Structures are given as C-alpha cells and as structure tokens.
mmCIF file of C-alpha atoms in Angstrom:
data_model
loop_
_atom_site.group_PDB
_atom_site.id
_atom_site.type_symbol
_atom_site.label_atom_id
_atom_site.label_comp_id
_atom_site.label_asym_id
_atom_site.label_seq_id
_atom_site.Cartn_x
_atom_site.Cartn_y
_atom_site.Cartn_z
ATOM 1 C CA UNK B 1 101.685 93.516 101.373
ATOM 2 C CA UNK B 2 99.769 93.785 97.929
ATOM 3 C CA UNK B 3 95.995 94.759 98.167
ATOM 4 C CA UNK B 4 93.410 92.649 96.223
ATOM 5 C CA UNK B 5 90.884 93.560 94.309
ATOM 6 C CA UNK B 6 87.149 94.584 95.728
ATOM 7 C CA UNK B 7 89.045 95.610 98.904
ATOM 8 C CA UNK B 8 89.176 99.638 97.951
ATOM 9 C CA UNK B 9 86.499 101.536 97.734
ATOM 10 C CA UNK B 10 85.975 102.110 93.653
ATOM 11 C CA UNK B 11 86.854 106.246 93.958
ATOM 12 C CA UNK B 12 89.657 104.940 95.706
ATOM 13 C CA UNK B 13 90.858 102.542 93.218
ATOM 14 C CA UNK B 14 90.089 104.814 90.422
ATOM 15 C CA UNK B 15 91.976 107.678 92.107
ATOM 16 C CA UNK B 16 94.748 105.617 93.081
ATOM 17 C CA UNK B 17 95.047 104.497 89.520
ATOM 18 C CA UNK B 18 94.599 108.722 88.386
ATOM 19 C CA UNK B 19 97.803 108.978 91.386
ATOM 20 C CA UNK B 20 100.316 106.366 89.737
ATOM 21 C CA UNK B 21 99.500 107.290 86.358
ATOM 22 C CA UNK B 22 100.624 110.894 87.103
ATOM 23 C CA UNK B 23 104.042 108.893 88.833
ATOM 24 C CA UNK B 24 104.468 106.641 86.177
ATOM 25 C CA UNK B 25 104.806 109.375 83.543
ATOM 26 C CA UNK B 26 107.343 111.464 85.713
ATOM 27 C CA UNK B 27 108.906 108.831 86.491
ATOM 28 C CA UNK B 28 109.377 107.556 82.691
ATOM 29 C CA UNK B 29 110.641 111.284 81.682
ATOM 30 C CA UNK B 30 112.922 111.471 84.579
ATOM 31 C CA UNK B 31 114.380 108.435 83.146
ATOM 32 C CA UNK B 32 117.747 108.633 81.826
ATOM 33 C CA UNK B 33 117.872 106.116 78.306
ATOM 34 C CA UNK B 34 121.521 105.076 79.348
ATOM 35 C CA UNK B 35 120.384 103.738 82.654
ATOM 36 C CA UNK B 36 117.244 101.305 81.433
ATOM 37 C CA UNK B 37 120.220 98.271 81.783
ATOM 38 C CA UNK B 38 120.289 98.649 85.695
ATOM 39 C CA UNK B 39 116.511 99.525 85.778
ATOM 40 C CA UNK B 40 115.782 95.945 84.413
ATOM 41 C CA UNK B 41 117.949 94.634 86.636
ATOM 42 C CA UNK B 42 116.750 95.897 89.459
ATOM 43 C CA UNK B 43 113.109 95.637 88.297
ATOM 44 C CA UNK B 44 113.843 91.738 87.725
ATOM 45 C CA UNK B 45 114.939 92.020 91.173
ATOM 46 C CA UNK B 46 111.845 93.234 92.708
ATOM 47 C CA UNK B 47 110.212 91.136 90.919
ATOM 48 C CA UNK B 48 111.199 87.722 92.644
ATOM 49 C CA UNK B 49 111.867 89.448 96.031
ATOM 50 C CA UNK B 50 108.089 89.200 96.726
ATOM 51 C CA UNK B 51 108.900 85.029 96.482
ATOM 52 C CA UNK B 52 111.179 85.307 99.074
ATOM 53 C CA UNK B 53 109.119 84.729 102.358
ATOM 54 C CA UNK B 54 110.576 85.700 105.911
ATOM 55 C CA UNK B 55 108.615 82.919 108.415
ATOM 56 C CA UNK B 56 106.572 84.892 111.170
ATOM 57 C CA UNK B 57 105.152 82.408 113.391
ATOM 58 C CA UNK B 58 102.139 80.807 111.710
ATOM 59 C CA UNK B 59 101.906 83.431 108.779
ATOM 60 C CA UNK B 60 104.836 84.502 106.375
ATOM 61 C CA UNK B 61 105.666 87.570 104.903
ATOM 62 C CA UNK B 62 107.933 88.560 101.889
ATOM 63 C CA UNK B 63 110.379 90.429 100.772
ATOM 64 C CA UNK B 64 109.516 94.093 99.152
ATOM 65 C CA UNK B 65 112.516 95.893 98.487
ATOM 66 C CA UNK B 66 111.111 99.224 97.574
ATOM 67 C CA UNK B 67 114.225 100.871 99.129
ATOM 68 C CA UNK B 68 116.727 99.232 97.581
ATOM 69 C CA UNK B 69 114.659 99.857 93.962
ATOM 70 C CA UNK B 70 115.202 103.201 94.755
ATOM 71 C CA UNK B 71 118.232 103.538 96.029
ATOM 72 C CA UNK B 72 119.725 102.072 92.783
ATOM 73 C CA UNK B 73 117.330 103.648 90.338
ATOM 74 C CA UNK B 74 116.058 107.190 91.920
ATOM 75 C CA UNK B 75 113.198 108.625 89.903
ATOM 76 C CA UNK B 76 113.174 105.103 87.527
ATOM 77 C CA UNK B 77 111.912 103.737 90.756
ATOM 78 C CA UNK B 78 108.592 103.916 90.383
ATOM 79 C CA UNK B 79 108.417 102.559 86.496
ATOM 80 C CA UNK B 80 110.556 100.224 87.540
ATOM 81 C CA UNK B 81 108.162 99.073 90.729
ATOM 82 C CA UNK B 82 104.824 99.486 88.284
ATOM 83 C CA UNK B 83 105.802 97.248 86.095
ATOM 84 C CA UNK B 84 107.314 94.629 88.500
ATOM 85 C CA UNK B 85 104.261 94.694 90.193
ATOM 86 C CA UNK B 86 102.030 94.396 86.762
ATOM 87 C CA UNK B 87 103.781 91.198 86.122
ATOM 88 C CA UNK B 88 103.370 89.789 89.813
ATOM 89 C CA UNK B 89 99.690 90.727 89.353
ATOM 90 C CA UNK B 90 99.941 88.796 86.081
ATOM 91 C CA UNK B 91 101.940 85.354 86.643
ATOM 92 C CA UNK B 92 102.024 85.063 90.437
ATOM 93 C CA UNK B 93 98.405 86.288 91.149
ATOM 94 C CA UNK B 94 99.903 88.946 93.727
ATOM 95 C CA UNK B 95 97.374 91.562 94.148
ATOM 96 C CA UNK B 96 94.348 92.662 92.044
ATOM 97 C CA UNK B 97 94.445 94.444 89.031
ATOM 98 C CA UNK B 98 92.012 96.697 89.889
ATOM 99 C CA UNK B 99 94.281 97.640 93.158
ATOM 100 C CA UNK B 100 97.212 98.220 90.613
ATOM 101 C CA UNK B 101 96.973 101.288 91.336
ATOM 102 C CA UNK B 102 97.038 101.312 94.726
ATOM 103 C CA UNK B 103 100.040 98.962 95.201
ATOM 104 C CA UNK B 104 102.055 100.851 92.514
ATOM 105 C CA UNK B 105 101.554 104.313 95.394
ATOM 106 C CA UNK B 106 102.222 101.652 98.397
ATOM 107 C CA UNK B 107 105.262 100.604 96.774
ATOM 108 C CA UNK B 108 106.551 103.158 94.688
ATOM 109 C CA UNK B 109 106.010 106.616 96.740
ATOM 110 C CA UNK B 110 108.210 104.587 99.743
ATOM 111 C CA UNK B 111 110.853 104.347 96.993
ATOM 112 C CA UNK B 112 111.136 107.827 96.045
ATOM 113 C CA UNK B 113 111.032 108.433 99.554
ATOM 114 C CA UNK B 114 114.173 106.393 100.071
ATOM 115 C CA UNK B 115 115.801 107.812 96.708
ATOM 116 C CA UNK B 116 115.479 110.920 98.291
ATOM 117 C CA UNK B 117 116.746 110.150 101.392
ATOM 118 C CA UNK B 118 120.003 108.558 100.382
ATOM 119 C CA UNK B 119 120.626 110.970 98.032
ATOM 120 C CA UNK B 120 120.450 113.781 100.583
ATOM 121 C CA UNK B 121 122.429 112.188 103.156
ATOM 122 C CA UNK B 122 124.104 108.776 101.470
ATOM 123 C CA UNK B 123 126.782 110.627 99.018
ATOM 124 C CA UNK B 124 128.253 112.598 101.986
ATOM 125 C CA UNK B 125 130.738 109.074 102.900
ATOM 126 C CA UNK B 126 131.163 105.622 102.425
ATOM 127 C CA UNK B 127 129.924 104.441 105.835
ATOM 128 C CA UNK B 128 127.543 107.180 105.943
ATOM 129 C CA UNK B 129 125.814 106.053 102.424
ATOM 130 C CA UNK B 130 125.905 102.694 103.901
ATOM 131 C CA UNK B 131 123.956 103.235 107.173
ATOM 132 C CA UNK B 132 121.626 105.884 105.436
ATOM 133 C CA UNK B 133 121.052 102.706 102.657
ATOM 134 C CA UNK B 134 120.107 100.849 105.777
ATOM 135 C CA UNK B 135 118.106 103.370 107.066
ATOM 136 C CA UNK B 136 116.171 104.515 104.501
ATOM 137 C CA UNK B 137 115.293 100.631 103.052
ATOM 138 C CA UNK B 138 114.101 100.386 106.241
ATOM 139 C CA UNK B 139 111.564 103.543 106.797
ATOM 140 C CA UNK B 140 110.792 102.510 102.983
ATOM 141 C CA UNK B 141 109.126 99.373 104.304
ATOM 142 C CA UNK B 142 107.308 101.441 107.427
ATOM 143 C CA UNK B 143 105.936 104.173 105.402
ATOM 144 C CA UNK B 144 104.775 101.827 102.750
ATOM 145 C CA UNK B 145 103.212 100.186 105.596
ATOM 146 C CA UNK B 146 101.556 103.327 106.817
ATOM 147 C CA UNK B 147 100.519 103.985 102.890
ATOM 148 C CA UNK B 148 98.399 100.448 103.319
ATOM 149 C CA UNK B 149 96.685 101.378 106.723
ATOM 150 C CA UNK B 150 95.879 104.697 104.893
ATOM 151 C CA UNK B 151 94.456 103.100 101.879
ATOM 152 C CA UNK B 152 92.623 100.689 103.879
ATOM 153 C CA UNK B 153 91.784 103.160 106.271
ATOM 154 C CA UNK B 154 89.294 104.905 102.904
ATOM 155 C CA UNK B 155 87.676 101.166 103.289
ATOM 156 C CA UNK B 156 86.361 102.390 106.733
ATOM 157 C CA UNK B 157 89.127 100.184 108.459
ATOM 158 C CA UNK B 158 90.793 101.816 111.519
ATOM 159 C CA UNK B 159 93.791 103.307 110.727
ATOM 160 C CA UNK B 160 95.730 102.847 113.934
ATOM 161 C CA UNK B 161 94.927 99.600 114.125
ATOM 162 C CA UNK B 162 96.308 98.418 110.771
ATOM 163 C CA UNK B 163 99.156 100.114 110.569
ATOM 164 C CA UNK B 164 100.407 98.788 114.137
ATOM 165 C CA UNK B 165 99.565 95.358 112.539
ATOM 166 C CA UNK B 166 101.039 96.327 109.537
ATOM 167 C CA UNK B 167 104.153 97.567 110.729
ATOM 168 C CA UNK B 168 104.457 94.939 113.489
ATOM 169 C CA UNK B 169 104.260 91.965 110.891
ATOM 170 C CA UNK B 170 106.564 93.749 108.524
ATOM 171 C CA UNK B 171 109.261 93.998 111.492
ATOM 172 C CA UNK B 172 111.421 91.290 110.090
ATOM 173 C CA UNK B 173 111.274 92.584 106.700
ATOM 174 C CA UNK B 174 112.072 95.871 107.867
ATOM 175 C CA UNK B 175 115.337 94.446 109.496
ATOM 176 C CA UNK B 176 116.541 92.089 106.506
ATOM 177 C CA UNK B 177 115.977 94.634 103.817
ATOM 178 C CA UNK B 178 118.037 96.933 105.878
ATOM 179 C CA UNK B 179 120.573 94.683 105.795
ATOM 180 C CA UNK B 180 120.259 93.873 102.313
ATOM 181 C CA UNK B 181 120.373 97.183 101.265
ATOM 182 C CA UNK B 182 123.945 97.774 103.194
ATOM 183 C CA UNK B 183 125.165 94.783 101.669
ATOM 184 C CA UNK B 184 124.111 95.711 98.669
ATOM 185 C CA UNK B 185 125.640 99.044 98.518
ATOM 186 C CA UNK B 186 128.769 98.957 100.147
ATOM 187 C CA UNK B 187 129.618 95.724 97.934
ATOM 188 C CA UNK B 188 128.807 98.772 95.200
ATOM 189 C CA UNK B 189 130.655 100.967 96.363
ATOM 190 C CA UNK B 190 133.785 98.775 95.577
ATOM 191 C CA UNK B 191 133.105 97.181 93.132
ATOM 192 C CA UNK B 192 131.208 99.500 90.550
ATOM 193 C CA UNK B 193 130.492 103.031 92.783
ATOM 194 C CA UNK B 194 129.117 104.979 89.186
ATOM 195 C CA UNK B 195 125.742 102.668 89.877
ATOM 196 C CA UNK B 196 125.400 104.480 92.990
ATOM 197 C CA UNK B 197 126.735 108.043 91.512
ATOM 198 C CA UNK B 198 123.234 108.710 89.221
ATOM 199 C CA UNK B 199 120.462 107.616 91.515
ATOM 200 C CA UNK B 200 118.434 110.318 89.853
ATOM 201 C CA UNK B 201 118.588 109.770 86.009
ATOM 202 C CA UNK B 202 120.290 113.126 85.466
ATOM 203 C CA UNK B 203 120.461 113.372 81.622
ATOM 204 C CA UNK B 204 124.515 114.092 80.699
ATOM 205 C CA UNK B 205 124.720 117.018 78.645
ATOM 206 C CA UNK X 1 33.878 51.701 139.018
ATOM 207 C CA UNK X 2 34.831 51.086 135.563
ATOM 208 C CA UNK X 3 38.054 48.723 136.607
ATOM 209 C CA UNK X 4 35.757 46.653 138.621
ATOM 210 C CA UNK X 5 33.158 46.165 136.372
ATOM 211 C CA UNK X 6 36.244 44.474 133.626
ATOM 212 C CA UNK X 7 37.457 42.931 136.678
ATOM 213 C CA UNK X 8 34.195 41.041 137.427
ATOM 214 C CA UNK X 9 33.632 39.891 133.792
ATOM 215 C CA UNK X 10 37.363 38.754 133.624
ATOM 216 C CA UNK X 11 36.608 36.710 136.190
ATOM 217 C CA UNK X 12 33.505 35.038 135.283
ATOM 218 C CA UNK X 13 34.563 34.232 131.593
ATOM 219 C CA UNK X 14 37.789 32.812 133.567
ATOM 220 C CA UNK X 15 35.296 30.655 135.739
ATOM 221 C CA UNK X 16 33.260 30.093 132.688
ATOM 222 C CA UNK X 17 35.881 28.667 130.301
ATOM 223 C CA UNK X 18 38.063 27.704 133.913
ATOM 224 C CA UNK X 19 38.594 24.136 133.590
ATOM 225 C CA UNK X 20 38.869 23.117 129.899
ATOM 226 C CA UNK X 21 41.539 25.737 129.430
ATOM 227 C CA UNK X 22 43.238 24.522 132.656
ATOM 228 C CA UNK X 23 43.192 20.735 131.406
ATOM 229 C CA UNK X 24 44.211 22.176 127.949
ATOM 230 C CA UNK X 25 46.791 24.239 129.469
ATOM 231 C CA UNK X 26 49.891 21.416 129.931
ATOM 232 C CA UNK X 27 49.958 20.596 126.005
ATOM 233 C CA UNK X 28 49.084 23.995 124.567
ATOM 234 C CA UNK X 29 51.435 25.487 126.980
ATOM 235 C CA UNK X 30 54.487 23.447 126.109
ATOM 236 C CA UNK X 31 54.376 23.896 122.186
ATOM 237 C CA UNK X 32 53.502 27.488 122.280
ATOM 238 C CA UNK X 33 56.626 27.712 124.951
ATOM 239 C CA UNK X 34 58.757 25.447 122.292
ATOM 240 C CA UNK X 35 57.730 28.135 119.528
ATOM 241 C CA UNK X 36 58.372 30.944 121.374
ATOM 242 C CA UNK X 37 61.093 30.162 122.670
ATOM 243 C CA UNK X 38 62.334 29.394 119.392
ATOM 244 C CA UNK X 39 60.727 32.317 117.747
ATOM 245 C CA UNK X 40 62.944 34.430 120.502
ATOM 246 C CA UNK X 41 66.221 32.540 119.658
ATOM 247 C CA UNK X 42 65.332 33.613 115.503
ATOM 248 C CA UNK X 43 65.020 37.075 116.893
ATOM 249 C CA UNK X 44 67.982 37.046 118.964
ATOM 250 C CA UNK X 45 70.131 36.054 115.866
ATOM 251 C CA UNK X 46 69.112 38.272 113.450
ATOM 252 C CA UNK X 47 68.862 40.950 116.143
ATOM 253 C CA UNK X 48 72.763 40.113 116.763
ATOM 254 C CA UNK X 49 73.308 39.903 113.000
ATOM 255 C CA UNK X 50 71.877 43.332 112.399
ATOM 256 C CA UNK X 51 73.711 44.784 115.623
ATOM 257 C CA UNK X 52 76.693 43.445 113.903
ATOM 258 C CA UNK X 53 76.145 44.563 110.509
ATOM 259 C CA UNK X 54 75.286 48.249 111.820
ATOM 260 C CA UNK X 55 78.223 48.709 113.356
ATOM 261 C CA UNK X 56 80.427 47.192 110.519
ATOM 262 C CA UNK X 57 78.920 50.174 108.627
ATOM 263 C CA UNK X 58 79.700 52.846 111.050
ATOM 264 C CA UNK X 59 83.148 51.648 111.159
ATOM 265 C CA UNK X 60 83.182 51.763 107.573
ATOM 266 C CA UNK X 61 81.791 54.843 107.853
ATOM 267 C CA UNK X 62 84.337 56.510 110.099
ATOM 268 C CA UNK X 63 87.344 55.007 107.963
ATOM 269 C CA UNK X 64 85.590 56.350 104.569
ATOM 270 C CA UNK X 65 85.126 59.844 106.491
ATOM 271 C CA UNK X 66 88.389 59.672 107.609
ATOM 272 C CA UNK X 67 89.985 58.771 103.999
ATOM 273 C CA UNK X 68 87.699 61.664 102.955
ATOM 274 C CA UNK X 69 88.923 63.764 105.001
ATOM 275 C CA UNK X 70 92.556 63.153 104.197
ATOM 276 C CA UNK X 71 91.811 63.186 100.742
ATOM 277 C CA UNK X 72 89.908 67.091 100.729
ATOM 278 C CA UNK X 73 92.910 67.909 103.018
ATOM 279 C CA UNK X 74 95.009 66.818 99.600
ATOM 280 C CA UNK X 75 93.126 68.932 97.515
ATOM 281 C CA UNK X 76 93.376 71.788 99.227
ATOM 282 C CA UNK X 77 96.783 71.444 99.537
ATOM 283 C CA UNK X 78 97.305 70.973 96.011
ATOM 284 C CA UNK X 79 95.139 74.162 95.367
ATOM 285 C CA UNK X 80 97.530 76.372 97.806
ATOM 286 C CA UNK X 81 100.445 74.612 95.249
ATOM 287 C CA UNK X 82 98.468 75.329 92.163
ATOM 288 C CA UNK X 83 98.421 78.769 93.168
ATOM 289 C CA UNK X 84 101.936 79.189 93.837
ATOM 290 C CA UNK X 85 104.180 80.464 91.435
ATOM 291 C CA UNK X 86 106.411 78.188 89.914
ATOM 292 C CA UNK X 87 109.956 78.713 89.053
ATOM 293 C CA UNK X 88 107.991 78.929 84.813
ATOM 294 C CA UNK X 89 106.240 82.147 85.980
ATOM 295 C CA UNK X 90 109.843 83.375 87.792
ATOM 296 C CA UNK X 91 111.839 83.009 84.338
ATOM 297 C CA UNK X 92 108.992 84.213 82.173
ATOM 298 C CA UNK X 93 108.490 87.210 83.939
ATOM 299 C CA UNK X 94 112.269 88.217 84.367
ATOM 300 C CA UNK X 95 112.048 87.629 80.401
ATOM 301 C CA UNK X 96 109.113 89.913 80.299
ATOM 302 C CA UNK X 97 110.821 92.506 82.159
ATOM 303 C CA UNK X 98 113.996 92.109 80.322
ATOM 304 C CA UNK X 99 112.046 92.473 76.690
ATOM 305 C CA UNK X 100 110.645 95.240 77.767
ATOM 306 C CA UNK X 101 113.811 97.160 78.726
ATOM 307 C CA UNK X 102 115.148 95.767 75.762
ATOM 308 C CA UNK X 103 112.844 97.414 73.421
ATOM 309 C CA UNK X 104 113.088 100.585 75.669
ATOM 310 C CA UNK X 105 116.749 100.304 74.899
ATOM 311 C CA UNK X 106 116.838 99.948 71.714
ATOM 312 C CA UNK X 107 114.439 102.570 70.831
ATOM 313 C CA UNK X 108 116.719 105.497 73.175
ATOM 314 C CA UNK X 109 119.288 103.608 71.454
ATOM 315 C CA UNK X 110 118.151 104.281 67.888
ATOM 316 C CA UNK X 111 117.080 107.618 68.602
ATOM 317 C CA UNK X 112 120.551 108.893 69.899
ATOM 318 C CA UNK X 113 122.025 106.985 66.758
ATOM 319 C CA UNK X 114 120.294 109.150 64.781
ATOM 320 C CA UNK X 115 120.384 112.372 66.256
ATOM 321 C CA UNK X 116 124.426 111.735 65.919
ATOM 322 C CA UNK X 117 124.078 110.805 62.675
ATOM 323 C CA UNK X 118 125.257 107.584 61.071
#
C-alpha cells in the first residue's frame, strides 16, 4: 500500500506534504529524548515489515505495521513511520517521493489512531490491552486503507470502489498484524511492561 | 464473329504448313519431349530443394523465436530481481535508521548533560 509518484493530483501531493509536515513536527516535540532507543527499534521494524509479503492468490501484499508502531511509540509514531518510509522510498524503491507525503498521512494518522486507542482502553488489564492491541493494529490497517481510497479518490477514482478493494486485499494483513500485535504485547507485558507504560512520550518531570 | 474469323485463319495456316510440320512432327516431337521432360525433372528438384530449404528456415525460425522468447522472459525476470531489495539495502537502511537515532540520542543526551552540569 505505498502510492507512487504522478498518481496524486499535484495540490494533493503538495498538501499532503503541507499535512505530514505539520505531523512530523508534533510528533518530533511530543517526543520524549529518553525513548529515541525503542523508536529506532521499532522504526527499523517498520522498516523491513513492508519485505514481508502475505501471498493473496496471484498478487501479494505486505506487511505495514502502523499499529504496532504506535502502540509501542504513541506520538513518536509518526517520525518514526516518516522516516521508515523515506528510506523504503530510498533503497527499496517503495513509493514515490513526491507521494511522501501522502504515504507518511496513510501510514502515520492510522498509527496515532491506534496509539490512541490502546491507550484509552489497553492500560485498563492485561487481557484487555492485549485484545485492544489486536484490535486497534487491526482498524490501523482498515482506516489506512480508507486514507488510500480517499487520497485516490482526489485522483477522480471512485471512492467506494477502492476502498472495498483496498480493504478486501488487505484482509490477511489485517488478521496477521492483529496477531502480531497481541503477540507482541503480551510477550511485553512480561517481560519488560515499562515499554508499554509511556506510549505517549510524556516528558518525566 | 471475331472467334470465327481466328478460327478460319488457324485453320488455313494449319492446312497451309499441314504436312511438312506433320512429317516433321515424329523427330521434333521426341527431342523437345526429351528436353522438357528433362527441363521439368530440373524444376522439380530445385522446386523440392527450395520447398525444403524454406521450411528448414521456418523451423529455424520458430526455435530462434522460441529461444527468444525464453530469453526476454529471462530478462524480465531479472529486471523484477533487479528491482527487489536485497538483504544490502535491508542492513543499510536499519543502519540508516539506527545513525539517525543515534545522533538524536546523543544530542538529547548532551543537552541533559549539560543542563545537569558536569
């Protein structure tokens, strides 16, 4: 799911790029000095998810992980997703730089989105933060799915149409990083529960 | 009208020229037969040669298009792999990403060291 270039109308791009500026630099002052460690961690690990491809029939589709990004790293997420997806723009060719922009909303806003789900809900219990990890990796995926058809939809595409085709391919995704993301978190929870305990890069006084 | 009038002089330069082309005929007849006949066998050869010949070259023709065929196939392939990232581009950009959180580091690093003091 990464947009290439010429496919956005140039407003679109240009606004886009206005859009995930204005993110980036929130996101960069929400950020918490003491946390950069996980950040590039989890960064890294955005990074390569995109080269892990889920086989769907005679197409493939990847791995996105916006959820989990945010989960872990709250506001960081979207810094965190920019620049993962500068360097897959860069070295794998993933996306146009001139749609920067535009993937850094499709991917980033979805993480937020799922930061601010899990913290809302997650912290209440274990199992809870574990299904709502699940959960909200999961509607990460859709709604970045629905950012695309709306993006695409400024092209003059249909919007229905895409995002059914969207979300439909993205089905299998939707389910692994689900799972992921529960793995992920309860295996946290145990074994190092603080990474879980500052999603939001809360400065200590 | 027309056909008749060829007709009739057909047949008077035939009555005309009749007999010594008739007594001619037997020996004239045979040799030109001979030659013919061998002029027909020539033909037939090289006509069978050429048949022969043609369709070596469109069965060479197939097999090269076929080879080339196989061998774009290849290139494309190779192309699809070019593209691909390799497991280079994987390590050097978890090293890019890592730098860069490095230097990020150290600089909130620095900066708390000296607002502490030294």
């Amino acid at each position: 799911m990464h947009l290439s270039d010429g496919v956005l109308p140039t407003a679109v791009a240009v606004g886009s790029f206005a859009a995930s500026g204005l993110c980036l630099a929130l996101s960069i002052k929400k950020t918490d000095g003491e946390e950069l460690p996980k950040i590039a961690v989890m960064t890294s690990a955005f990074f390569v998810a995109s080269l892990i491809h889920v086989p769907l029939g005679p197409t493939s589709v990847h791995l996105l992980l916006p959820g989990l990004v945010g989960i872990l790293t709250g506001w960081s997420a979207f810094l965190s997703i920019f620049l993962g997806l500068v360097l897959q723009s860069f070295l794998f060719q993933f996306g146009g730089l001139t749609a920067l922009g535009a993937n850094g909303l499709m991917m980033g806003l979805p993480a937020w989105f799922a930061a601010w789900l899990f913290r809302r809900i997650g912290a209440r219990s274990a199992t809870g933060a574990v299904v709502t990890a699940a959960s909200a990796s999961a509607a990460a995926v859709t709604l970045a799915a629905l950012i695309l058809a709306a993006l695409l939809a400024t092209g003059g595409e249909d919007f229905f149409g895409v995002a059914k085709i969207a979300v439909a391919a993205h089905v299998p995704v939707l389910v692994l990083e689900g799972v992921i993301s529960a793995f992920v978190v309860s295996f946290l929870q145990k074994v190092k529960p603080e990474l879980l305990r500052h999603p939001g890069g809360r400065p200590k006084a | 009208m027309k056909v008749r009038l060829v007709l009739a002089i057909f047949v008077m330069c035939f009555s005309c020229a009749g007999i010594p082309a008739l007594a001619a005929e037997p020996a004239t007849g045979s040799s030109e037969a001979r030659e013919s006949a061998a002029v027909g066998a020539d033909a037939e050869k090289w006509t069978g040669e050429a048949v022969r010949i043609l369709e070596a070259m469109q069965s060479q023709q197939r097999e090269m298009a076929q080879e080339l065929r196989a061998v774009k196939r290849e290139i494309a392939a190779l192309k699809v792999a070019l593209n691909e990232p390799g497991f280079k581009d994987i390590v050097g950009g978890i090293g890019y990403i890592l730098g860069f959180f490095g230097i990020a580091f150290y600089l909130h690093a620095r900066r708390r060291h000296q607002r502490s003091g030294p």
